[in-house]
Amino acid sequence: MEWAMQVDKQIRTETGAEPETGAETGPRGPGCSLRHFACEQNLLSRPDGSASFLQGDTSVLAGVYGPAEVKVSKEIFNKATLEVLLRPKIGLPGVAEKSREWLIRNTCEAVVLGALHPRTSITVVLQVISDAGSLLACCLNAACMALVDAGVPMRALFCGVTCALDADGNLVLDPTAKQEKEARAVLTFALDSVEQKLLMSTTKGLYSNAELQQCLAAAQATSQHIFRFYRESLQRRYSKT
Amino acid sequence: MKETPLSNCERRFLLRAIEEKKRLDGRQTYDYRTIKISFGTDYGCCIVELGKTRVLGQVSCELVSPKLNRATEGILFFNLELSQMAAPAFEPGRQSDLLVKLNRLLERCLRNSKCIDTESLCVVAGEKVWQIRVDLHLLNHDGNIIDAASIAAIVALCHFRRPDVSVQGDEVTLYTPEERDPVPLSIHHMPICVSFAFFQQGTYLLVDPNEREERVMDGLLVIAMNKHREICTIQSSGGIMLLKDQVLRCSKIAGVKVAEITELIQRALENDQKVRKEGGKFGFAESIANQRITAFKMEKAPIDTSNVAEKAEEIIAEAEPPSEVVSNPVLWTPGTAQIGEGIENSWGDLEDSEKEEEEEGGSDEAIILDSIKMDTGVEISNIGSQDAPIVLSDSEEEEMIILEPDKNLKKIRMQTSIAKQEKVPSKKPMKKRKKKRAVN
């Protein structure tokens, strides 16, 4: 218990006034805050649904096609074939992109009601516009908003949250690229909107059992904010003004 | 996904409209769609919107050794990607004819026109030069990719800053942006492509065709020009025969358009530079229009994580303690080991079972052989012990042996079959083994 109190104090007293890149000048306050968020839906004319999601300087553009015609070789007789493509900004997609694609695909698979559209394809194309930390979380958020824009039936919404643990064990939410680099561990979670249950988690670095639970609890708290952001942005979108 | 074909009536409608000097989006013949240029937070990153066509450009650099025949020149590399996001018909990882054509045209427009001073990219002659890589991603395809891509490429190149380097003796020092301000590339001129679509064998001409117009056009003429009215590239495709006057007229129009676009690019670059200098907000977040109802922004949000530690403590307290594990490794077979109480290693198992199967198979056949022996009384001592029984059980003649009542005949047949076996023993067992694998 004593140890827990210590950690608690650390989180409270933390003040991370780190120099930011680009537009994010000035101190960001305590590590437990999100960068500014922005989202624009339906900005591309060709895909069925599209969204661009910005978290601070990190920006991802997503386009969704579907439910659409599927190649016979990829056809699944009782559900939709879900495909996720992640395009890096520089060069050709490599192993890192493939692994991220797979993580995003599995997350989408968990929430998309593919059984309603058997023998069709749902394709999510993600394009990295700029990477300034928490890229996977931003990709997940962009994918979700694009799926919503395309009107693909889903069991729940999902969001991505990245937590970083720095050398002193302080928790940093939505880390920048610099914070991610300096961190001891970086954990990314995907959570659903109904019960804030975990859909996907991927971690890098060393952390203890307690720290994992802390990060998860923090991610759950953060997800509430993100889902509120989703709701407000959709409310605005379907409003008359 | 396949492209939705254009129906005949749509085609006729479009052509008819063009004949009447009307365009579906309300533009005049020589009008460009609105061009919007926005910059990212990194240097050399921009998005160019030409109507609904969108291209993302990003320039990056790297120190490499130069080409052998060009020891003092930097390397320029262009790569246009047609992402599936742009149109469903674009397949990932496939070099379509269109892509090759566009990439080649871009190279001709930007590299071969020598708009970038490649000599200034040399650090140490013959050893280290800068390689400038221009990545262009088509995000949305609504016609006239080449114009949008060429604008994006030149804007990104103008916006790009490479890290400063210094050479002292043999040592090359690379400075981070904090140490020394990055330096821009030296650009001589800005070539920009202007596309002209021709309809009805060159009777009608349109500037900046959109996707629909591109589908019904007969031919395309692309002129790359800079603001000094110097033609950098000219390409006619689609197999139309153009008159000299038409080409000249096009080049005149191109001159006007290029001047307009160049001015726009310069204004956009100046704007961005001013904002960066003044320390204002820049990046794509600023280029999202606030008044659009499809866009929404949220300022930095503090998250209350004060109870996180307690929550984590609770979960850990509630969770069952992890089961005891055996810490000393268990050796199952030589070369394999197991730690803890998991499932038994199946690797060792597999090999064992295979062996068993083989043995079983062998013994079965031996039994058959035995029964034959008893029936016929033929000596089979001269046969290889392993190979023979396998063949015997397979051959059709063996069945006949069992059915045949006459003993003499049997003997003869048996001998012939044995003679055969002696000839082929090396091949048959192999086949047998293959069959086994297939069954497994």
Coordinates of N, CA and C in Angstrom, one line a residue, chain A residues 6-115:
Chain A
Q6 N 3.2 6.0 -3.0 CA 4.3 6.7 -3.5 C 4.1 7.0 -5.0
V7 N 3.7 6.0 -5.7 CA 3.4 6.1 -7.2 C 2.4 7.2 -7.4
D8 N 1.4 7.2 -6.6 CA 0.3 8.1 -6.7 C 0.9 9.5 -6.6
K9 N 1.7 9.7 -5.6 CA 2.3 11.0 -5.4 C 3.1 11.5 -6.6
Q10 N 3.8 10.5 -7.1 CA 4.6 10.8 -8.3 C 3.8 11.3 -9.4
I11 N 2.7 10.6 -9.6 CA 1.8 11.0 -10.7 C 1.3 12.4 -10.5
R12 N 0.9 12.7 -9.3 CA 0.3 14.0 -9.0 C 1.3 15.2 -9.1
T13 N 2.5 14.9 -8.6 CA 3.5 16.0 -8.6 C 4.3 16.2 -9.9
E14 N 4.0 15.3 -10.8 CA 4.8 15.4 -12.1 C 4.4 16.6 -12.9
T15 N 5.5 17.3 -13.3 CA 5.3 18.5 -14.2 C 6.2 18.3 -15.4
G16 N 5.7 18.0 -16.5 CA 6.6 17.7 -17.6 C 6.5 18.9 -18.6
A17 N 7.5 19.8 -18.4 CA 7.6 21.0 -19.3 C 8.7 20.8 -20.3
E18 N 8.3 20.0 -21.3 CA 9.3 19.6 -22.3 C 9.1 20.4 -23.5
P19 N 10.2 20.7 -24.2 CA 10.1 21.4 -25.5 C 9.4 20.6 -26.5
E20 N 8.5 21.2 -27.2 CA 7.7 20.5 -28.2 C 8.2 20.8 -29.6
T21 N 7.8 19.9 -30.5 CA 8.1 20.2 -31.9 C 6.9 20.9 -32.5
G22 N 7.3 21.7 -33.5 CA 6.2 22.3 -34.3 C 5.4 23.3 -33.5
A23 N 4.1 23.1 -33.7 CA 3.1 24.1 -33.2 C 2.9 24.0 -31.7
E24 N 3.3 22.8 -31.2 CA 3.0 22.6 -29.8 C 4.1 23.3 -28.9
T25 N 4.0 24.6 -28.8 CA 5.0 25.3 -28.0 C 4.4 25.6 -26.6
G26 N 5.3 25.8 -25.7 CA 4.8 26.1 -24.3 C 4.7 24.8 -23.6
P27 N 4.6 24.9 -22.3 CA 4.5 23.6 -21.5 C 3.2 23.0 -21.7
R28 N 3.2 21.6 -21.6 CA 2.0 20.9 -21.8 C 1.3 20.6 -20.5
G29 N 1.9 21.1 -19.4 CA 1.3 20.8 -18.1 C 1.6 19.4 -17.7
P30 N 0.9 18.8 -16.8 CA 1.2 17.5 -16.3 C 1.1 16.5 -17.4
G31 N 1.8 15.4 -17.2 CA 1.9 14.3 -18.2 C 0.5 13.7 -18.5
C32 N -0.4 13.8 -17.5 CA -1.7 13.2 -17.7 C -2.7 14.1 -18.4
S33 N -2.4 14.5 -19.6 CA -3.4 15.2 -20.4 C -3.2 14.8 -21.8
L34 N -4.3 15.1 -22.6 CA -4.2 14.7 -24.0 C -3.8 16.0 -24.7
R35 N -3.2 15.8 -25.9 CA -2.8 16.9 -26.7 C -4.1 17.4 -27.4
H36 N -4.1 18.5 -28.1 CA -5.3 18.9 -28.7 C -5.7 17.9 -29.8
F37 N -7.0 17.6 -29.9 CA -7.6 16.7 -30.9 C -8.3 17.4 -32.0
A38 N -8.2 16.9 -33.2 CA -9.1 17.5 -34.2 C -9.5 16.3 -35.1
C39 N -10.6 16.4 -35.7 CA -11.1 15.4 -36.6 C -11.9 16.0 -37.7
E40 N -11.7 15.5 -38.9 CA -12.6 15.9 -40.0 C -13.1 14.7 -40.7
Q41 N -14.4 14.6 -40.9 CA -14.9 13.5 -41.6 C -15.3 13.8 -43.0
N42 N -15.5 12.8 -43.8 CA -16.0 12.9 -45.1 C -15.3 13.9 -46.0
L43 N -13.9 13.9 -45.9 CA -13.2 14.9 -46.6 C -12.7 14.4 -48.0
L44 N -12.8 13.1 -48.2 CA -12.4 12.6 -49.5 C -13.7 12.2 -50.3
S45 N -13.7 12.4 -51.6 CA -14.9 12.1 -52.4 C -15.0 10.6 -52.8
R46 N -13.9 10.0 -53.1 CA -13.9 8.6 -53.6 C -14.3 7.5 -52.6
P47 N -13.6 7.5 -51.4 CA -14.0 6.4 -50.5 C -15.4 6.6 -49.9
D48 N -16.0 5.5 -49.5 CA -17.3 5.5 -48.9 C -17.3 6.3 -47.6
G49 N -16.2 6.2 -46.9 CA -16.1 7.0 -45.6 C -14.7 7.4 -45.4
S50 N -14.5 8.6 -44.9 CA -13.1 9.0 -44.7 C -13.0 9.9 -43.5
A51 N -11.9 9.9 -42.9 CA -11.7 10.8 -41.7 C -10.2 11.1 -41.6
S52 N -10.0 12.3 -41.1 CA -8.6 12.6 -40.8 C -8.6 12.9 -39.3
F53 N -7.6 12.3 -38.6 CA -7.6 12.5 -37.1 C -6.3 13.0 -36.7
L54 N -6.3 14.1 -35.9 CA -5.1 14.7 -35.5 C -5.0 14.6 -34.0
Q55 N -3.9 14.2 -33.5 CA -3.6 14.3 -32.1 C -2.3 15.0 -31.9
G56 N -2.5 16.3 -31.6 CA -1.3 17.2 -31.5 C -0.8 17.3 -33.0
D57 N 0.5 16.9 -33.2 CA 1.1 17.0 -34.5 C 1.0 15.7 -35.2
T58 N 0.5 14.6 -34.6 CA 0.4 13.3 -35.2 C -0.9 13.4 -36.0
S59 N -0.9 13.0 -37.2 CA -2.0 13.0 -38.1 C -2.1 11.8 -39.0
V60 N -3.3 11.3 -39.1 CA -3.6 10.1 -39.9 C -4.8 10.3 -40.7
L61 N -4.8 9.9 -42.0 CA -5.9 10.0 -42.8 C -6.4 8.6 -43.1
A62 N -7.7 8.4 -43.0 CA -8.3 7.1 -43.2 C -9.4 7.1 -44.2
G63 N -9.4 6.1 -45.1 CA -10.5 6.0 -46.0 C -11.0 4.6 -45.9
V64 N -12.4 4.4 -46.0 CA -13.0 3.1 -45.9 C -13.8 2.8 -47.2
Y65 N -13.6 1.7 -47.7 CA -14.5 1.2 -48.8 C -15.3 0.0 -48.3
G66 N -16.6 0.1 -48.4 CA -17.3 -1.1 -48.0 C -18.7 -0.8 -47.5
P67 N -19.5 -1.9 -47.4 CA -19.3 -3.2 -47.9 C -19.3 -3.2 -49.5
A68 N -18.3 -3.8 -50.0 CA -18.1 -3.7 -51.5 C -17.8 -5.1 -52.0
E69 N -17.7 -5.2 -53.3 CA -17.3 -6.4 -54.0 C -16.0 -7.0 -53.5
V70 N -15.9 -8.3 -53.4 CA -14.7 -8.9 -52.9 C -14.2 -9.9 -53.9
K71 N -12.9 -10.0 -53.9 CA -12.2 -11.0 -54.7 C -12.6 -12.4 -54.3
V72 N -12.8 -13.2 -55.3 CA -13.3 -14.6 -55.0 C -12.3 -15.3 -54.0
S73 N -11.1 -15.1 -54.2 CA -10.1 -15.8 -53.4 C -10.1 -15.3 -51.9
K74 N -10.6 -14.1 -51.7 CA -10.7 -13.6 -50.3 C -12.1 -13.7 -49.7
E75 N -13.0 -14.2 -50.5 CA -14.4 -14.2 -50.0 C -14.6 -15.2 -48.8
I76 N -15.3 -14.7 -47.9 CA -15.7 -15.5 -46.7 C -17.2 -15.7 -46.8
F77 N -17.7 -16.9 -46.7 CA -19.1 -17.2 -47.0 C -20.1 -16.6 -46.0
N78 N -19.6 -16.5 -44.7 CA -20.6 -16.0 -43.7 C -20.3 -14.7 -43.1
K79 N -19.2 -14.0 -43.6 CA -19.0 -12.7 -43.0 C -18.2 -11.8 -44.0
A80 N -18.1 -10.6 -43.7 CA -17.3 -9.7 -44.6 C -15.8 -9.9 -44.4
T81 N -15.1 -9.7 -45.4 CA -13.6 -9.8 -45.4 C -13.1 -8.4 -45.0
L82 N -12.4 -8.3 -43.9 CA -11.9 -7.0 -43.4 C -10.4 -6.9 -43.8
E83 N -10.1 -5.8 -44.4 CA -8.7 -5.6 -44.8 C -8.3 -4.2 -44.3
V84 N -7.1 -4.1 -43.8 CA -6.5 -2.9 -43.3 C -5.2 -2.6 -44.0
L85 N -5.0 -1.5 -44.6 CA -3.8 -1.1 -45.3 C -3.2 0.1 -44.6
L86 N -2.0 0.1 -44.2 CA -1.3 1.2 -43.6 C -0.2 1.7 -44.5
R87 N -0.2 2.9 -44.9 CA 0.8 3.4 -45.8 C 1.7 4.4 -45.1
P88 N 3.0 4.1 -45.0 CA 3.9 5.1 -44.4 C 4.0 6.3 -45.2
K89 N 4.6 7.3 -44.7 CA 4.7 8.6 -45.4 C 5.9 8.5 -46.3
I90 N 7.0 7.9 -45.9 CA 8.2 7.8 -46.6 C 8.5 6.3 -47.0
G91 N 8.7 6.1 -48.3 CA 9.1 4.7 -48.7 C 7.9 3.8 -48.7
L92 N 8.3 2.5 -48.8 CA 7.2 1.5 -49.0 C 6.9 0.9 -47.6
P93 N 5.7 0.3 -47.5 CA 5.3 -0.3 -46.2 C 6.3 -1.5 -45.9
G94 N 6.7 -1.6 -44.7 CA 7.6 -2.7 -44.3 C 7.0 -3.5 -43.2
V95 N 7.8 -4.2 -42.4 CA 7.4 -5.1 -41.4 C 6.6 -4.4 -40.3
A96 N 7.1 -3.2 -39.9 CA 6.4 -2.4 -38.8 C 5.0 -2.1 -39.2
E97 N 4.8 -1.7 -40.5 CA 3.5 -1.4 -41.0 C 2.6 -2.6 -41.0
K98 N 3.2 -3.7 -41.4 CA 2.4 -5.0 -41.5 C 1.9 -5.3 -40.1
S99 N 2.8 -5.2 -39.1 CA 2.4 -5.6 -37.8 C 1.3 -4.7 -37.2
R100 N 1.4 -3.4 -37.5 CA 0.4 -2.4 -37.1 C -0.9 -2.7 -37.8
E101 N -0.8 -3.0 -39.1 CA -2.0 -3.3 -39.9 C -2.8 -4.4 -39.2
W102 N -2.0 -5.4 -38.8 CA -2.6 -6.6 -38.2 C -3.3 -6.3 -36.9
L103 N -2.6 -5.5 -36.1 CA -3.2 -5.1 -34.8 C -4.5 -4.3 -35.1
I104 N -4.5 -3.4 -36.0 CA -5.7 -2.6 -36.3 C -6.8 -3.5 -36.9
R105 N -6.4 -4.4 -37.7 CA -7.4 -5.3 -38.3 C -8.1 -6.1 -37.3
N106 N -7.3 -6.6 -36.4 CA -7.9 -7.5 -35.3 C -8.9 -6.6 -34.4
T107 N -8.5 -5.4 -34.2 CA -9.4 -4.5 -33.4 C -10.7 -4.3 -34.1
C108 N -10.6 -4.0 -35.4 CA -11.8 -3.7 -36.2 C -12.6 -4.9 -36.3
E109 N -12.0 -6.0 -36.5 CA -12.7 -7.3 -36.6 C -13.6 -7.6 -35.4
A110 N -13.1 -7.1 -34.2 CA -13.8 -7.4 -33.0 C -15.0 -6.6 -32.8
V111 N -15.1 -5.4 -33.5 CA -16.3 -4.6 -33.3 C -17.2 -4.5 -34.6
V112 N -16.6 -4.7 -35.8 CA -17.4 -4.6 -37.0 C -18.3 -5.8 -37.1
L113 N -19.6 -5.6 -37.3 CA -20.6 -6.7 -37.5 C -20.5 -7.2 -38.9
G114 N -19.5 -8.0 -39.2 CA -19.2 -8.5 -40.5 C -20.3 -9.5 -41.0
A115 N -20.9 -10.1 -40.0 CA -21.9 -11.1 -40.4 C -23.1 -10.6 -41.1

